[in-house]
Amino acid sequence: MVESEQVTMTHGAGGVVMAKLIEEYVLPYLGGFKAEVGLEVLDDAAVVNGIVFKSDSHAVRPVFFPGGDIGKLAISGTVNDIAVLGAEPLALACGFVLEEGLPFRELKQVLSSMKAVCEQAGVFVVTGDTKVVEKGKLGGLVVNVSGIGCRSKALDHNLAMVRKYRSSFDSRWILDRNLKAGDQIILSGTVGDHGLAVLSAQEGVAFGSSIKSDVKPLNHMITKAMEIGGIVSMKDPTRGGLANALNEWSEKSKVGILVHEDKIPIREDVKVASEMLGVDPLEVGNEGKIILGVIREMAEDVLKAMKNTSEGRDAEVIGEASNSLDLVALKTLVGGKRILPMPIGDPVPRIC
Amino acid sequence: MVESEQVTMTHGAGGVVMAKLIEEYVLPYLGGFKAEVGLEVLDDAAVVNGIVFKSDSHAVRPVFFPGGDIGKLAISGTVNDIAVLGAEPLALACGFVLEEGLPFRELKQVLSSMKAVCEQAGVFVVTGDTKVVEKGKLGGLVVNVSGIGCRSKALDHNLAMVRKYRSSFDSRWILDRNLKAGDQIILSGTVGDHGLAVLSAQEGVAFGSSIKSDVKPLNHMITKAMEIGGIVSMKDPTRGGLANALNEWSEKSKVGILVHEDKIPIREDVKVASEMLGVDPLEVGNEGKIILGVIREMAEDVLKAMKNTSEGRDAEVIGEASNSLDLVALKTLVGGKRILPMPIGDPVPRIC
């Protein structure tokens, strides 16, 4: 990026362009501090002195969309980012930037869904801050939720089970870089729901009431999965969708990933809407799904435990990590193989 | 506030109106979780399982102002909010909301001052997030910085010194509600600098180059003061200025505060500019100052230690807590007394 360039919508959309922004601007200035899991690792959260720490700003447009709103999204997003490291969310902090003219009725609705999701996840907001900006194109409000988390018994059990099969495993947390050839890739449910729900709301297209965002906190499902054990990597495929998440894993773990296209759960109406609107459901963000890399011997049991939860009932083993390739490939329905590249950015603007 | 009402600029400006928003909307939905220092306490930061936790979004306009910018402000703000509880800042998280069209040159400038302030404060960004919103009235970017902190030796020493003189003192942290009659009120330096610097930039009025924001991290000065000890309350007088901070103390500690007007350090050019622009320098936000409530017997030594630091060289004892009144009063230059009320809101919009 040359100095004369400007920030574009794609710089906030996950994928290749955002990664370049972080690599060329954020890391050279803010990187360099040696934490247990620090900024350079670019994982879902950081770890400092045993405390898991994460911050996420949400600027989804519209603020209310089928299946959720910015409040539900902001709480779930931070809870999930902490939980995918294997940590137990401990407390949240909330920073609002409100737009002048926002009806209190709408603020109340957002706060009310934040409260509901906090109760569902069993974690609460302990501090916060409110700013107001002039009426303009903010689109109502921006919500930042940061959170802290700590080790849990389930995490310790999970890692003990990993070490039973992989004695060399020395990570104290569940990280993107931990994937090894042979690990099974589990996807916790259908992809594309959130992206298509938000896009349909943005475009004013209604697909009946069928397509709803999957936004939800996943910490309880993750605990159930860790109580079985054997999970080495875990990630929520948000901006840039499944394609982005798998490519991040592959790059960080330096291992290929082969995914069976027919195993990826996608709702029929999401497929149809994706074709209509010209987006790839594998590239749009999800807010209530995770992918897991699991020791082969434990994968079936983890899958079973997940299928027993409401959040994971559609879970599937969709593929495995492999040394016979060094990128992410899809084994297609007709038997061929095609590369699933890192997307340029999420095709849906302001998806979260 | 009735349901049909809307958010106004004043709802983000500290003071009476923002307090009402928090009391009527935020607390009923997000309050209720019993933390060591929780949301209801409305202190500068929260404490959960011994971890001090704070989040603050910054939407200052313009992004660059005399003496600082949004990056310096965001890092300093969170560092200071953690430090005034007596904690040592441990790590920061940063959430950017960028406006489409922001020149990379400006982003680089903001990141560069964040880096400089982090180094100055000795604390670093370990995680973060970036979103982009369409070109509009955001005014460049909004920066959220959240942070975690922990107990320090200086805090333990400080509290031991407090207990020497007040055996009933049972707070583990330096909180707004700890003030008691007789405690001396120290102000760490001149007030009004930040507010007038930002206002002059907003109005396009230049007062030579004389008025600059005081924005800076204060954790090292606070450590020096705690190493003397005897500090019961500490607060940074940001939105709503000194008037807001003193009134919050008085309300939370249920004690009056008498301040000697002639002891409040104000720069001559800030006084002149305040009159010109029609604002009260006691009501505008500061970003590099703190007020301290100190056990009477320790106050002179704490003051001396503060005056030995560059951040506190203009510190003064400006008054004391008193049971002979139940609000904040100014003893004026001509010998009278007048109430210093809680401001409606900071007179400068988007001051931080």
XYZ file of C-alpha atoms in Angstrom:
704
model
C 0.000 0.000 0.000
C 1.458 3.357 -0.934
C 1.112 6.417 1.264
C -1.412 8.072 -1.017
C -3.830 5.219 -0.665
C -6.951 5.265 1.429
C -8.888 2.819 3.517
C -11.609 0.984 1.556
C -14.541 -1.120 2.754
C -12.550 -4.267 1.869
C -9.919 -3.384 4.489
C -12.460 -4.339 7.150
C -13.777 -7.463 5.467
C -11.389 -10.207 6.578
C -9.487 -11.982 3.817
C -6.367 -11.007 1.934
C -6.791 -7.212 1.972
C -7.413 -6.923 5.715
C -4.527 -9.272 6.446
C -2.287 -6.955 4.412
C -3.482 -3.919 6.390
C -2.678 -5.639 9.669
C 0.671 -6.911 8.458
C 1.821 -3.631 6.893
C 0.395 -1.147 9.382
C -0.811 -2.568 12.684
C 1.986 -5.052 13.432
C 4.951 -2.746 12.656
C 3.580 -0.188 15.133
C 1.795 -2.191 17.787
C 3.521 -5.558 17.572
C 6.641 -6.734 19.355
C 5.402 -7.310 22.895
C 6.146 -10.854 24.032
C 2.942 -12.213 25.505
C 2.017 -15.861 26.139
C -0.173 -15.507 23.016
C 0.504 -12.070 21.533
C -0.547 -9.789 18.703
C 1.713 -11.386 16.058
C 0.060 -14.768 16.502
C -3.156 -13.199 15.136
C -5.252 -15.809 16.880
C -8.840 -15.234 18.002
C -7.687 -13.788 21.355
C -4.472 -13.031 23.251
C -3.147 -14.490 26.499
C -1.192 -12.444 29.054
C -0.223 -13.802 32.493
C -2.769 -16.583 32.050
C -5.576 -14.134 31.269
C -7.284 -14.549 27.889
C -8.132 -11.137 26.462
C -10.091 -10.046 23.393
C -11.686 -6.924 21.940
C -14.046 -6.707 18.991
C -15.882 -3.716 17.548
C -19.128 -4.353 15.698
C -20.484 -2.105 12.968
C -23.036 -4.425 11.341
C -25.534 -2.777 9.006
C -28.482 -2.825 9.473
C -28.375 -2.892 13.259
C -31.352 -5.285 13.314
C -31.312 -8.235 10.907
C -33.199 -11.540 10.672
C -32.181 -13.644 13.656
C -30.333 -11.031 15.648
C -29.009 -7.536 16.135
C -25.753 -5.737 16.876
C -26.071 -6.375 20.625
C -26.473 -10.133 20.312
C -23.641 -10.127 17.766
C -21.213 -8.111 19.891
C -21.631 -10.229 23.037
C -21.581 -13.544 21.132
C -18.553 -12.507 19.066
C -16.328 -11.808 22.043
C -17.583 -14.781 24.069
C -16.840 -17.061 21.104
C -13.385 -15.605 20.451
C -12.427 -16.289 24.061
C -14.040 -19.730 24.092
C -12.240 -20.981 20.951
C -8.906 -20.672 22.775
C -10.373 -23.135 25.261
C -10.922 -20.471 27.924
C -13.925 -19.799 30.116
C -15.285 -16.255 29.605
C -15.076 -14.358 32.904
C -16.337 -10.813 32.282
C -17.122 -8.378 29.476
C -16.676 -4.639 28.941
C -18.817 -2.691 26.541
C -18.050 0.518 24.625
C -20.940 2.157 22.776
C -20.585 4.772 20.071
C -24.122 6.049 19.504
C -25.291 8.198 16.642
C -27.167 11.346 17.516
C -30.838 10.742 16.730
C -30.804 7.047 17.646
C -34.269 6.336 19.103
C -34.092 5.149 22.715
C -36.509 2.417 21.688
C -33.777 0.929 19.492
C -31.073 1.322 22.141
C -33.366 -0.492 24.571
C -33.870 -3.311 22.111
C -30.107 -3.717 21.639
C -29.465 -3.656 25.401
C -32.232 -6.166 25.920
C -30.683 -8.668 23.529
C -27.264 -8.095 25.098
C -28.776 -8.990 28.461
C -30.398 -12.136 27.060
C -27.170 -13.356 25.433
C -25.148 -12.606 28.569
C -27.540 -14.758 30.579
C -27.405 -17.504 27.978
C -23.599 -17.493 27.985
C -23.335 -17.016 31.761
C -21.031 -14.009 31.512
C -21.712 -10.356 32.290
C -20.767 -6.787 31.469
C -18.813 -5.240 34.351
C -17.661 -1.943 32.865
C -18.262 0.244 29.855
C -18.300 3.581 28.159
C -20.628 5.627 25.943
C -19.773 8.203 23.310
C -22.080 10.029 20.873
C -21.225 11.212 17.342
C -23.205 13.557 15.104
C -26.020 12.285 12.907
C -24.493 10.801 9.781
C -23.733 7.496 8.219
C -22.747 5.512 11.271
C -26.127 3.814 10.915
C -27.322 3.915 14.510
C -24.499 2.627 16.667
C -21.188 0.819 16.910
C -20.648 -1.582 19.802
C -17.287 -2.729 21.106
C -17.236 -5.658 23.482
C -13.999 -6.770 25.061
C -13.684 -9.695 27.381
C -11.418 -11.628 29.684
C -11.323 -15.364 30.270
C -9.396 -17.947 32.244
C -8.330 -21.592 32.111
C -10.999 -24.152 32.790
C -11.019 -27.778 33.937
C -12.477 -28.737 30.568
C -9.467 -27.187 28.790
C -6.992 -29.043 30.990
C -8.834 -32.312 30.400
C -8.965 -31.629 26.653
C -5.221 -31.010 26.445
C -4.446 -34.102 28.534
C -6.407 -36.154 26.003
C -4.498 -34.513 23.133
C -1.188 -35.473 24.768
C -2.309 -39.072 25.076
C -2.127 -39.291 21.302
C 0.467 -36.583 20.581
C 3.115 -36.548 23.272
C 5.004 -33.693 21.564
C 2.027 -31.321 21.983
C 3.178 -28.456 24.198
C 0.557 -25.714 23.706
C -1.268 -24.553 26.819
C -4.141 -23.214 24.681
C -6.154 -24.244 21.642
C -4.463 -22.306 18.848
C -4.714 -21.962 15.060
C -1.103 -23.088 14.659
C -1.591 -26.453 16.398
C -3.097 -28.394 13.488
C -1.141 -31.433 12.246
C -1.612 -33.882 9.356
C -4.264 -36.434 10.206
C -6.316 -34.129 12.438
C -9.997 -34.305 11.587
C -11.824 -31.081 10.731
C -15.259 -30.743 12.316
C -17.682 -27.969 11.342
C -20.356 -27.340 13.978
C -23.253 -26.655 11.568
C -24.485 -24.964 8.422
C -22.499 -22.103 6.890
C -23.666 -18.939 5.173
C -26.751 -18.271 7.326
C -25.471 -15.059 8.948
C -23.999 -13.607 5.765
C -27.115 -14.208 3.706
C -29.423 -12.930 6.461
C -27.464 -9.665 6.712
C -27.119 -9.315 2.951
C -30.840 -9.868 2.439
C -31.566 -7.169 5.055
C -29.109 -4.791 3.347
C -30.576 -5.392 -0.086
C -34.160 -5.355 1.142
C -34.698 -8.829 -0.280
C -36.845 -11.106 1.868
C -36.516 -14.859 1.469
C -39.721 -15.609 3.313
C -38.669 -15.692 6.922
C -36.500 -18.698 6.290
C -32.930 -17.372 6.366
C -31.883 -16.211 9.811
C -28.495 -15.330 11.236
C -26.933 -18.113 13.308
C -25.510 -15.608 15.826
C -25.202 -17.172 19.288
C -22.724 -17.786 22.104
C -20.979 -21.148 21.698
C -19.108 -21.460 24.988
C -21.355 -24.169 26.437
C -21.089 -26.345 23.307
C -17.322 -25.849 23.329
C -17.115 -26.977 26.963
C -19.050 -30.152 26.079
C -16.618 -30.841 23.241
C -13.571 -30.216 25.463
C -14.994 -32.535 28.115
C -14.526 -35.297 25.531
C -11.109 -33.940 24.555
C -8.581 -34.137 21.773
C -9.212 -30.692 20.257
C -5.981 -29.041 19.068
C -7.359 -26.070 17.073
C -10.642 -24.211 17.191
C -11.873 -21.135 15.314
C -15.078 -19.278 14.521
C -15.363 -18.704 10.752
C -16.553 -15.083 10.814
C -15.512 -12.499 8.173
C -14.438 -14.304 5.007
C -16.309 -17.385 6.171
C -15.152 -20.985 6.126
C -12.734 -20.255 3.251
C -10.916 -17.618 5.294
C -10.802 -19.662 8.509
C -9.455 -22.815 6.838
C -6.795 -20.839 4.966
C -5.695 -19.101 8.183
C -5.311 -22.505 9.817
C -3.413 -23.914 6.883
C -0.992 -20.967 6.799
C -0.391 -20.815 10.535
C -0.074 -24.576 11.005
C 1.868 -25.053 7.759
C -0.274 -27.983 6.743
C -2.728 -28.625 3.923
C -6.426 -29.182 4.489
C -8.626 -31.349 2.300
C -12.355 -30.723 2.646
C -15.138 -32.817 1.140
C -17.531 -30.364 -0.474
C -20.541 -32.658 0.001
C -19.897 -32.809 3.745
C -20.217 -29.044 4.282
C -23.701 -28.430 5.684
C -25.458 -25.608 3.811
C -29.188 -24.919 4.015
C -30.997 -25.273 0.689
C -32.472 -21.740 0.951
C -29.002 -20.317 1.683
C -27.704 -22.042 -1.463
C -30.499 -20.594 -3.589
C -30.145 -17.098 -2.110
C -26.353 -17.204 -2.571
C -26.775 -17.956 -6.263
C -29.393 -15.235 -6.632
C -27.230 -12.605 -4.921
C -23.998 -13.827 -6.465
C -22.022 -14.632 -3.325
C -20.169 -17.774 -2.271
C -21.615 -19.155 0.985
C -18.147 -20.437 1.874
C -16.827 -16.855 1.868
C -19.464 -15.099 3.991
C -19.198 -14.722 7.743
C -20.854 -16.978 10.291
C -21.519 -15.939 13.881
C -22.723 -19.143 15.491
C -20.383 -21.770 14.094
C -16.943 -23.113 14.847
C -14.462 -25.360 13.132
C -12.395 -27.758 15.196
C -9.228 -29.678 14.473
C -9.413 -32.898 16.480
C -7.031 -35.827 17.022
C -8.276 -38.531 14.619
C -8.921 -41.099 17.371
C -11.149 -38.657 19.301
C -13.040 -37.092 16.391
C -16.083 -39.363 16.388
C -16.661 -38.911 20.126
C -16.260 -35.124 19.912
C -18.703 -35.075 16.988
C -21.227 -37.123 18.952
C -20.990 -34.803 21.975
C -21.485 -31.775 19.746
C -24.463 -33.305 17.971
C -26.065 -33.705 21.404
C -26.131 -29.902 21.842
C -28.640 -27.583 20.172
C -25.775 -25.411 18.853
C -24.004 -28.366 17.251
C -26.755 -30.687 16.122
C -25.795 -30.278 12.422
C -22.064 -30.794 13.053
C -20.097 -32.858 10.523
C -16.554 -34.067 9.974
C -15.836 -32.172 6.754
C -12.232 -33.119 6.057
C -8.759 -33.519 7.458
C -5.355 -31.878 7.656
C -2.871 -33.439 5.285
C 0.789 -33.192 4.357
C 0.058 -34.228 0.789
C -0.969 -30.659 -0.034
C 0.091 -27.261 1.307
C -3.142 -25.333 0.838
C -6.866 -25.742 1.277
C -8.536 -27.912 -1.350
C -12.122 -28.968 -1.874
C -12.890 -32.463 -3.093
C -15.862 -31.576 -5.276
C -19.111 -33.411 -5.696
C -18.061 -34.750 -9.095
C -14.831 -36.151 -7.682
C -12.369 -33.448 -8.762
C -10.239 -31.272 -6.529
C -10.153 -27.486 -6.558
C -8.245 -24.977 -4.491
C -10.337 -23.060 -1.963
C -8.369 -19.798 -1.851
C -8.259 -17.184 0.887
C -10.992 -14.707 -0.143
C -10.059 -11.123 -1.043
C -12.563 -10.072 1.617
C -16.048 -10.959 2.765
C -18.470 -10.194 -0.098
C -20.967 -8.715 2.382
C -19.960 -5.229 3.618
C -20.399 -4.499 7.341
C -21.377 -8.081 8.037
C -20.376 -7.776 11.706
C -36.639 9.817 29.110
C -39.718 8.752 27.201
C -39.648 6.082 24.532
C -40.056 8.566 21.703
C -36.898 10.396 22.656
C -33.628 10.163 20.818
C -29.969 10.177 21.703
C -28.412 13.659 21.645
C -24.778 14.775 21.675
C -25.137 15.578 25.396
C -25.802 11.906 26.175
C -22.125 11.247 25.492
C -20.730 14.280 27.300
C -20.393 13.153 30.916
C -22.412 15.089 33.475
C -26.066 14.824 34.466
C -27.535 13.748 31.117
C -25.092 10.898 30.520
C -25.499 9.702 34.100
C -29.255 9.535 33.505
C -28.754 7.503 30.316
C -26.580 5.005 32.186
C -28.910 4.828 35.160
C -32.123 4.480 33.137
C -30.910 2.307 30.289
C -27.546 0.651 30.755
C -27.791 -0.459 34.400
C -31.295 -1.994 34.232
C -30.174 -4.206 31.344
C -26.504 -4.874 31.940
C -26.197 -4.389 35.700
C -26.687 -6.927 38.453
C -23.555 -9.046 38.195
C -21.709 -9.151 41.518
C -18.085 -8.394 40.777
C -15.381 -7.270 43.224
C -15.883 -3.809 41.679
C -18.805 -4.057 39.264
C -20.833 -2.000 36.810
C -23.116 -0.371 39.417
C -20.156 1.158 41.212
C -19.544 3.270 38.083
C -15.902 3.703 39.014
C -13.140 4.279 36.476
C -12.658 0.534 35.949
C -14.059 -2.791 37.187
C -12.377 -5.585 39.136
C -13.171 -9.272 38.578
C -11.186 -12.094 40.228
C -8.444 -9.597 41.053
C -8.177 -8.446 37.425
C -8.790 -4.735 36.796
C -10.658 -4.305 33.518
C -11.630 -1.229 31.510
C -12.883 -0.314 28.052
C -13.118 3.128 26.513
C -14.136 4.181 23.006
C -12.733 7.425 21.648
C -14.457 9.563 19.024
C -12.616 12.859 19.479
C -13.051 15.390 16.671
C -10.804 16.428 15.033
C -8.668 13.303 15.135
C -5.526 15.461 15.367
C -5.533 18.382 17.813
C -2.859 20.565 19.432
C -0.839 18.341 21.740
C -2.149 14.985 20.653
C -4.395 12.790 18.565
C -6.988 10.055 18.966
C -4.319 7.364 19.297
C -2.445 9.048 22.140
C -5.811 9.786 23.777
C -7.159 6.240 23.521
C -4.068 4.568 25.002
C -3.636 7.195 27.750
C -7.336 7.112 28.655
C -7.439 3.399 29.356
C -4.024 3.316 31.053
C -5.157 6.138 33.357
C -8.524 4.561 34.166
C -6.756 1.379 35.260
C -4.039 3.265 37.138
C -6.456 5.387 39.214
C -7.781 2.226 40.873
C -4.205 1.692 42.049
C -3.561 -1.083 39.533
C -0.616 -1.687 37.256
C -1.672 -1.801 33.584
C -0.789 -5.209 32.140
C -1.986 -5.285 28.526
C -4.234 -3.433 26.082
C -6.598 -4.437 23.275
C -7.472 -2.125 20.458
C -10.597 -1.976 18.279
C -10.511 0.342 15.274
C -13.540 1.521 13.345
C -12.112 3.216 10.265
C -13.999 5.407 7.838
C -13.727 4.537 4.180
C -11.440 7.102 2.559
C -9.182 7.568 5.608
C -5.713 8.236 4.175
C -3.183 5.605 5.241
C -0.869 8.488 6.088
C -3.273 9.495 8.890
C -3.729 5.935 10.118
C 0.043 5.617 10.275
C 0.301 8.815 12.294
C -2.285 7.545 14.800
C -0.578 4.152 15.104
C 2.747 5.861 15.558
C 1.531 7.915 18.506
C -0.122 4.840 20.012
C 3.241 3.096 19.849
C 5.005 6.043 21.492
C 2.488 6.255 24.369
C 2.585 2.489 24.900
C 6.353 2.687 25.275
C 6.066 5.653 27.612
C 3.523 3.847 29.793
C 5.304 0.488 29.547
C 2.213 -1.391 28.421
C 1.390 -2.918 25.052
C -1.398 -3.876 22.668
C -1.767 -7.664 22.528
C -4.952 -8.078 20.508
C -7.315 -6.060 18.373
C -9.852 -5.770 15.621
C -10.527 -3.550 12.612
C -13.827 -2.650 10.990
C -14.575 -0.178 8.192
C -17.739 1.928 7.724
C -18.808 3.907 4.671
C -17.597 7.457 4.081
C -19.712 9.769 6.210
C -19.550 11.800 9.346
C -17.513 9.490 11.519
C -14.652 11.933 10.956
C -11.841 9.523 10.175
C -11.869 6.849 12.856
C -13.098 5.698 16.238
C -10.664 3.884 18.507
C -11.605 1.611 21.383
C -8.889 0.621 23.805
C -9.624 -1.834 26.566
C -7.112 -2.910 29.138
C -6.372 -5.219 32.019
C -4.343 -4.507 35.123
C -3.263 -6.179 38.345
C -2.341 -5.352 41.952
C 1.036 -3.794 42.492
C 3.426 -3.521 45.433
C 2.897 0.239 45.402
C -0.856 -0.246 45.872
C -0.358 -2.605 48.808
C 2.065 -0.176 50.422
C -0.324 2.721 49.797
C -3.241 0.922 51.449
C -1.094 -0.134 54.419
C -0.276 3.544 54.979
C -3.990 4.431 54.748
C -4.802 1.843 57.421
C -2.163 3.311 59.730
C -4.378 6.385 60.026
C -7.802 4.849 59.306
C -8.020 1.378 60.782
C -11.595 0.925 59.542
C -10.501 1.227 55.898
C -11.339 -2.083 54.184
C -11.174 -1.338 50.465
C -8.704 -3.399 48.430
C -8.663 -0.754 45.688
C -8.585 3.031 45.391
C -12.242 3.861 44.773
C -14.436 6.955 44.368
C -16.541 5.945 47.359
C -13.629 5.877 49.826
C -13.392 9.596 50.566
C -13.954 10.720 54.184
C -14.171 14.099 55.896
C -10.713 15.520 56.467
C -9.141 13.900 53.391
C -7.107 16.395 51.416
C -7.900 16.893 47.730
C -4.856 17.102 45.461
C -5.109 18.120 41.811
C -2.102 17.021 39.739
C -1.879 20.135 37.542
C -3.671 22.727 35.435
C -7.219 22.084 34.241
C -8.924 22.997 30.984
C -5.944 22.463 28.669
C -7.361 19.483 26.766
C -10.868 20.914 26.442
C -9.689 24.245 25.136
C -7.166 22.672 22.761
C -9.860 20.461 21.213
C -12.428 23.259 21.130
C -9.986 25.619 19.436
C -9.268 22.939 16.821
C -13.001 22.374 16.284
C -13.726 26.067 15.927
C -10.651 26.743 13.829
C -9.463 29.305 16.382
C -5.729 29.310 17.002
C -4.402 30.706 20.283
C -0.855 30.956 19.026
C 0.582 27.549 19.700
C 0.189 28.044 23.406
C -2.788 25.873 24.379
C -2.052 22.194 24.019
C -3.896 19.132 25.244
C -2.438 17.615 28.411
C -3.111 14.072 27.184
C -0.569 11.623 28.613
C -0.296 8.357 30.559
C -0.125 8.963 34.306
C 0.659 5.494 35.637
C 4.280 6.273 36.556
C 3.326 9.427 38.493
C 0.584 7.464 40.253
C 3.078 4.774 41.271
C 5.358 7.456 42.764
C 2.423 8.863 44.750
C 1.381 5.414 45.990
C 4.946 4.677 47.053
C 4.450 7.470 49.585
C 0.973 6.210 50.452
C -2.225 7.352 52.087
C -4.309 7.740 48.908
C -7.927 6.639 49.415
C -9.556 7.945 46.202
C -8.194 8.783 42.782
C -9.899 9.859 39.562
C -9.099 11.414 36.204
C -11.339 14.433 35.574
C -12.216 13.747 31.925
C -15.664 14.561 30.414
C -17.351 17.234 32.504
C -13.986 18.202 33.948
C -13.095 18.871 37.562
C -16.705 19.827 38.362
C -17.978 16.429 37.252
C -15.236 14.438 38.984
C -15.623 16.203 42.344
C -19.400 15.811 42.259
C -19.104 12.101 41.469
C -16.800 11.704 44.474
C -19.114 13.661 46.722
C -22.164 11.620 45.712
C -20.461 8.225 45.914
C -18.637 8.945 49.182
C -21.592 10.821 50.690
C -19.368 13.642 51.851
C -19.049 17.330 50.976
C -15.990 18.794 49.294
C -14.771 22.346 49.799
C -12.387 23.612 47.141
C -10.408 26.850 47.257
C -10.906 28.487 43.878
C -7.556 30.279 44.014
C -5.733 26.980 44.509
C -6.994 25.445 41.236
C -4.149 25.735 38.723
C -5.375 27.159 35.417
C -3.099 28.519 32.705
C -3.632 32.190 31.950
C -4.173 31.526 28.223
C -6.729 28.834 29.043
C -8.600 31.348 31.214
C -8.645 33.924 28.419
C -9.675 31.398 25.761
C -12.413 30.025 28.042
C -13.926 33.469 28.415
C -13.655 34.097 24.676
C -15.348 30.812 23.769
C -17.820 30.950 26.631
C -16.949 27.724 28.421
C -16.108 27.026 32.052
C -12.600 25.513 32.353
C -13.806 23.560 35.394
C -16.368 21.765 33.221
C -14.214 20.696 30.273
C -12.409 17.382 30.095
C -8.756 16.836 30.982
C -6.738 13.869 29.742
C -3.498 14.187 31.671
C -4.622 15.094 35.171
C -5.852 13.291 38.250
C -7.440 14.270 41.521
C -6.491 12.416 44.676
C -8.126 12.128 48.077
C -5.326 11.658 50.608
C -5.214 11.049 54.368
C -4.486 14.484 55.867
C -1.276 13.411 57.574
C 0.169 12.084 54.296
C -0.978 14.822 51.933
C 2.128 17.032 52.037
C 4.447 14.094 51.322
C 2.274 12.837 48.462
C 2.194 16.356 47.010
C 5.974 16.628 47.228
C 6.461 13.275 45.472
C 4.072 14.333 42.718
C 5.771 17.683 42.241
C 9.000 15.774 41.640
C 7.514 14.190 38.503
C 7.128 15.959 35.167
C 3.438 14.968 35.037
C 2.710 16.429 38.477
C 5.004 19.422 38.789
C 2.014 21.845 39.031
C 0.146 19.748 41.595
C -1.658 21.557 44.418
C -3.782 20.736 47.440
C -7.015 22.401 46.309
C -9.366 21.573 49.161
C -10.692 18.924 51.488
C -13.608 16.603 52.117
C -15.896 17.865 54.829
C -19.005 16.827 56.743
C -20.082 20.428 57.180
C -21.548 20.384 53.665
C -23.075 17.659 51.477
C -22.107 18.927 48.053
C -19.190 20.481 46.226
C -18.562 24.142 47.047
C -15.986 26.623 45.833
C -14.515 29.133 48.247
C -14.235 32.027 45.831
C -11.431 34.519 45.473
C -13.477 37.239 47.168
C -14.144 35.031 50.175
C -17.684 33.849 49.403
C -18.818 30.286 48.810
C -20.691 29.012 45.783
C -21.943 25.592 44.822
C -20.002 23.872 42.051
C -22.781 21.771 40.507
C -22.506 18.619 38.416
C -22.436 19.936 34.831
C -25.263 19.037 32.442
C -22.562 17.737 30.135
C -19.153 18.707 28.845
C -19.544 21.945 26.849
C -17.140 20.618 24.194
C -18.734 17.972 21.919
C -16.656 14.888 21.061
C -13.900 15.968 23.425
C -12.611 12.390 23.726
